[in-house]
């Protein structure tokens, strides 16, 4: 596919890592009901694969957000496009994210969700870019630490494309500009 660069994380490694995370989550929350809150659109694939490996009574909710700022830089101010459908007060909430880049989106979401007084609030992210977070974040479940470069696939897009790739790849910008 034009624009898809070198593979960073194969489909097999993603699925293996998700099984490990799901096993930890199933153990950590044993005996509890959990609400998975996915951040659209990027987290939809992780949410789907992760949920199928978790052995707990699970409920699902989704939020959609867009960050103000330029295309490549988030400002930390987040606009909520779709709020939760259900109350999370006194619930065990696990926020599911695709990637933590600056960390500003997640930082905002955690403050917002904590304001609803959940019984607990933790984060599961597939990817975290190494060394570029602008805020200190406590992320309990993390799939992979990756270099601070733009990646696509497995839910992550470039101009809304490439979300359907079952693996994570670098973006090949040269191919895109030639096409
Ligand atoms: P942050 O607020 O800077 O942490 O950015 C969070 C959001 O930016 C993510 O949830 C993604 O939607 C998007 N994003 C950040 N880095 C990438 C990337 O490498 N590829 C695709 N989307 C990204
Ligand atoms: Mg996202």
Short mmCIF file of C-alpha atoms and ligand atoms in Angstrom, two decimals:
data_model
loop_
_atom_site.label_atom_id
_atom_site.label_comp_id
_atom_site.label_asym_id
_atom_site.label_seq_id
_atom_site.Cartn_x
_atom_site.Cartn_y
_atom_site.Cartn_z
CA UNK A 1 0.00 0.00 0.00
CA UNK A 2 1.40 3.41 -0.95
CA UNK A 3 2.65 5.26 2.11
CA UNK A 4 3.28 2.21 4.27
CA UNK A 5 6.92 2.12 5.33
CA UNK A 6 8.94 -0.40 7.30
CA UNK A 7 7.03 -2.59 9.76
CA UNK A 8 7.77 -1.69 13.37
CA UNK A 9 5.63 -4.26 15.20
CA UNK A 10 4.22 -7.34 13.48
CA UNK A 11 0.67 -8.61 13.82
CA UNK A 12 1.96 -11.63 15.79
CA UNK A 13 3.87 -9.51 18.31
CA UNK A 14 0.86 -7.24 18.83
CA UNK A 15 -1.45 -10.17 19.48
CA UNK A 16 1.06 -11.84 21.83
CA UNK A 17 1.49 -8.65 23.84
CA UNK A 18 -2.26 -8.11 24.04
CA UNK A 19 -2.66 -11.61 25.50
CA UNK A 20 -0.09 -10.76 28.18
CA UNK A 21 -1.77 -7.47 29.04
CA UNK A 22 -5.21 -9.10 29.13
CA UNK A 23 -3.94 -11.83 31.48
CA UNK A 24 -2.56 -9.17 33.86
CA UNK A 25 -5.79 -7.19 33.68
CA UNK A 26 -7.90 -10.31 34.33
CA UNK A 27 -5.76 -11.06 37.38
CA UNK A 28 -5.56 -7.51 38.74
CA UNK A 29 -9.34 -6.99 38.53
CA UNK A 30 -10.42 -10.51 39.57
CA UNK A 31 -13.82 -10.38 41.28
CA UNK A 32 -14.58 -6.89 39.95
CA UNK A 33 -16.72 -5.54 37.15
CA UNK A 34 -14.78 -3.34 34.75
CA UNK A 35 -15.79 -0.60 32.33
CA UNK A 36 -13.49 -0.34 29.33
CA UNK A 37 -13.52 3.19 27.94
CA UNK A 38 -12.06 3.38 24.44
CA UNK A 39 -10.84 6.61 22.90
CA UNK A 40 -12.08 6.79 19.31
CA UNK A 41 -11.12 6.27 16.69
CA UNK A 42 -7.56 5.04 17.25
CA UNK A 43 -8.28 2.61 20.08
CA UNK A 44 -11.04 0.63 18.36
CA UNK A 45 -8.80 -2.27 17.28
CA UNK A 46 -6.99 -2.63 20.57
CA UNK A 47 -10.31 -2.41 22.40
CA UNK A 48 -11.74 -5.22 20.30
CA UNK A 49 -8.73 -7.56 20.53
CA UNK A 50 -8.03 -6.81 24.19
CA UNK A 51 -11.63 -7.28 25.31
CA UNK A 52 -11.80 -10.73 23.72
CA UNK A 53 -8.83 -11.85 25.82
CA UNK A 54 -10.07 -10.47 29.16
CA UNK A 55 -11.80 -12.97 31.40
CA UNK A 56 -14.01 -10.61 33.45
CA UNK A 57 -17.53 -9.16 33.33
CA UNK A 58 -16.88 -6.19 31.01
CA UNK A 59 -18.89 -3.18 29.98
CA UNK A 60 -17.95 -0.92 27.09
CA UNK A 61 -18.11 2.80 26.57
CA UNK A 62 -16.43 5.13 24.10
CA UNK A 63 -15.33 8.72 23.98
CA UNK A 64 -14.29 10.69 20.95
CA UNK A 65 -11.99 13.66 21.31
CA UNK A 66 -10.13 16.02 19.08
CA UNK A 67 -7.23 18.10 20.20
CA UNK A 68 -6.95 21.74 19.34
CA UNK A 69 -3.70 22.76 17.72
CA UNK A 70 -1.83 22.16 14.48
CA UNK A 71 -1.92 18.81 12.69
CA UNK A 72 1.39 17.71 14.19
CA UNK A 73 1.30 19.36 17.61
CA UNK A 74 -1.29 18.89 20.30
CA UNK A 75 -1.97 21.87 22.50
CA UNK A 76 -3.35 19.98 25.46
CA UNK A 77 -6.77 21.50 25.03
CA UNK A 78 -9.15 18.73 24.11
CA UNK A 79 -12.61 19.04 22.63
CA UNK A 80 -15.01 16.26 23.54
CA UNK A 81 -16.87 15.14 20.40
CA UNK A 82 -18.60 12.23 22.09
CA UNK A 83 -18.97 11.87 25.82
CA UNK A 84 -19.55 8.67 27.80
CA UNK A 85 -23.00 7.11 27.44
CA UNK A 86 -23.05 5.84 31.05
CA UNK A 87 -22.13 7.06 34.51
CA UNK A 88 -18.76 5.81 35.79
CA UNK A 89 -19.15 6.97 39.39
CA UNK A 90 -17.93 4.18 41.74
CA UNK A 91 -16.99 1.99 38.76
CA UNK A 92 -13.61 0.45 37.94
CA UNK A 93 -12.63 2.22 34.74
CA UNK A 94 -9.87 1.15 32.37
CA UNK A 95 -9.15 3.77 29.73
CA UNK A 96 -7.95 2.23 26.44
CA UNK A 97 -5.72 4.38 24.22
CA UNK A 98 -3.86 3.73 20.98
CA UNK A 99 -0.75 5.81 21.59
CA UNK A 100 0.73 8.29 24.02
CA UNK A 101 2.72 10.97 22.24
CA UNK A 102 2.97 14.26 24.17
CA UNK A 103 0.63 12.75 26.76
CA UNK A 104 -1.49 15.89 26.80
CA UNK A 105 -4.66 14.23 25.49
CA UNK A 106 -4.44 11.47 28.07
CA UNK A 107 -3.64 13.94 30.83
CA UNK A 108 -6.77 15.89 30.00
CA UNK A 109 -8.93 12.75 29.78
CA UNK A 110 -7.71 11.42 33.12
CA UNK A 111 -8.59 14.68 34.85
CA UNK A 112 -11.97 14.71 33.16
CA UNK A 113 -12.79 11.11 34.08
CA UNK A 114 -11.48 11.48 37.65
CA UNK A 115 -13.97 14.31 38.05
CA UNK A 116 -16.72 11.68 37.71
CA UNK A 117 -15.38 9.91 40.82
CA UNK A 118 -14.75 6.37 39.54
CA UNK A 119 -13.81 3.68 42.10
CA UNK A 120 -10.54 3.33 40.18
CA UNK A 121 -9.05 4.63 36.95
CA UNK A 122 -6.16 3.05 35.07
CA UNK A 123 -4.78 3.31 31.54
CA UNK A 124 -3.99 0.69 28.93
CA UNK A 125 -2.16 1.94 25.85
CA UNK A 126 -0.76 -0.09 22.99
CA UNK A 127 2.11 2.32 22.30
CA UNK A 128 4.07 5.00 24.09
CA UNK A 129 6.59 7.16 22.28
CA UNK A 130 9.87 7.19 24.11
CA UNK A 131 11.07 10.27 25.97
CA UNK A 132 8.74 12.95 24.66
CA UNK A 133 5.89 13.14 27.17
CA UNK A 134 5.32 16.68 28.39
CA UNK A 135 3.49 15.57 31.51
CA UNK A 136 4.14 12.82 34.03
CA UNK A 137 1.63 10.03 33.50
CA UNK A 138 0.97 6.88 35.44
CA UNK A 139 0.27 4.23 32.79
CA UNK A 140 -0.30 0.80 34.29
CA UNK A 141 -0.64 -1.28 31.12
CA UNK A 142 1.64 -0.46 28.20
CA UNK A 143 2.15 -2.58 25.09
CA UNK A 144 5.30 -1.22 23.51
CA UNK A 145 7.66 1.71 23.92
CA UNK A 146 8.54 2.98 20.43
CA UNK A 147 10.81 5.65 18.92
CA UNK A 148 9.33 9.16 18.70
CA UNK A 149 8.38 8.89 15.03
CA UNK A 150 5.06 8.90 13.23
CA UNK A 151 3.52 5.44 12.96
CA UNK A 152 0.41 4.05 11.31
CA UNK A 153 -1.74 0.95 11.45
CA UNK A 154 -3.70 -1.05 13.99
CA UNK A 155 -6.11 1.85 14.54
CA UNK A 156 -3.62 4.66 13.97
CA UNK A 157 -4.16 6.86 10.94
CA UNK A 158 -2.50 9.37 8.69
CA UNK A 159 -5.21 11.61 7.26
CA UNK A 160 -7.77 8.97 8.26
CA UNK A 161 -6.07 6.21 6.25
CA UNK A 162 -4.15 3.05 7.26
CA UNK A 163 -6.20 2.28 10.39
CA UNK A 164 -7.02 -1.17 8.98
CA UNK A 165 -3.42 -2.44 8.84
CA UNK A 166 -3.15 -5.36 11.29
CA UNK A 167 0.43 -4.29 12.23
CA UNK A 168 2.26 -1.05 13.14
CA UNK A 169 4.45 0.53 10.46
CA UNK A 170 6.31 3.75 9.87
CA UNK A 171 4.76 6.21 7.45
CA UNK A 172 6.65 6.57 4.15
CA UNK A 173 6.16 10.24 3.41
CA UNK A 174 8.29 10.15 0.25
CA UNK A 175 5.92 7.65 -1.37
CA UNK A 176 2.95 9.79 -0.37
CA UNK A 177 4.34 12.98 -1.93
CA UNK A 178 5.31 11.16 -5.14
CA UNK A 179 1.91 9.52 -5.52
P1 LIG B 1 -0.83 13.32 22.49
O1 LIG B 1 -1.89 14.18 23.12
O2 LIG B 1 0.29 14.15 21.93
O3 LIG B 1 -0.32 12.24 23.42
O4 LIG B 1 -1.44 12.66 21.19
C1 LIG B 1 -2.41 11.74 21.28
C2 LIG B 1 -3.10 11.45 19.98
O5 LIG B 1 -2.41 11.91 18.81
C3 LIG B 1 -3.18 9.95 19.82
O6 LIG B 1 -4.28 9.41 20.53
C4 LIG B 1 -3.26 9.79 18.33
O7 LIG B 1 -4.62 9.90 17.92
C5 LIG B 1 -2.46 10.94 17.78
N1 LIG B 1 -1.10 10.48 17.46
C6 LIG B 1 0.04 10.74 18.15
N2 LIG B 1 1.11 10.17 17.57
C7 LIG B 1 0.65 9.51 16.48
C8 LIG B 1 1.31 8.70 15.46
O8 LIG B 1 2.53 8.45 15.44
N3 LIG B 1 0.48 8.20 14.50
C9 LIG B 1 -0.86 8.42 14.47
N4 LIG B 1 -1.50 9.17 15.40
C10 LIG B 1 -0.75 9.70 16.40
MG1 LIG B 2 -6.07 8.63 19.98
#
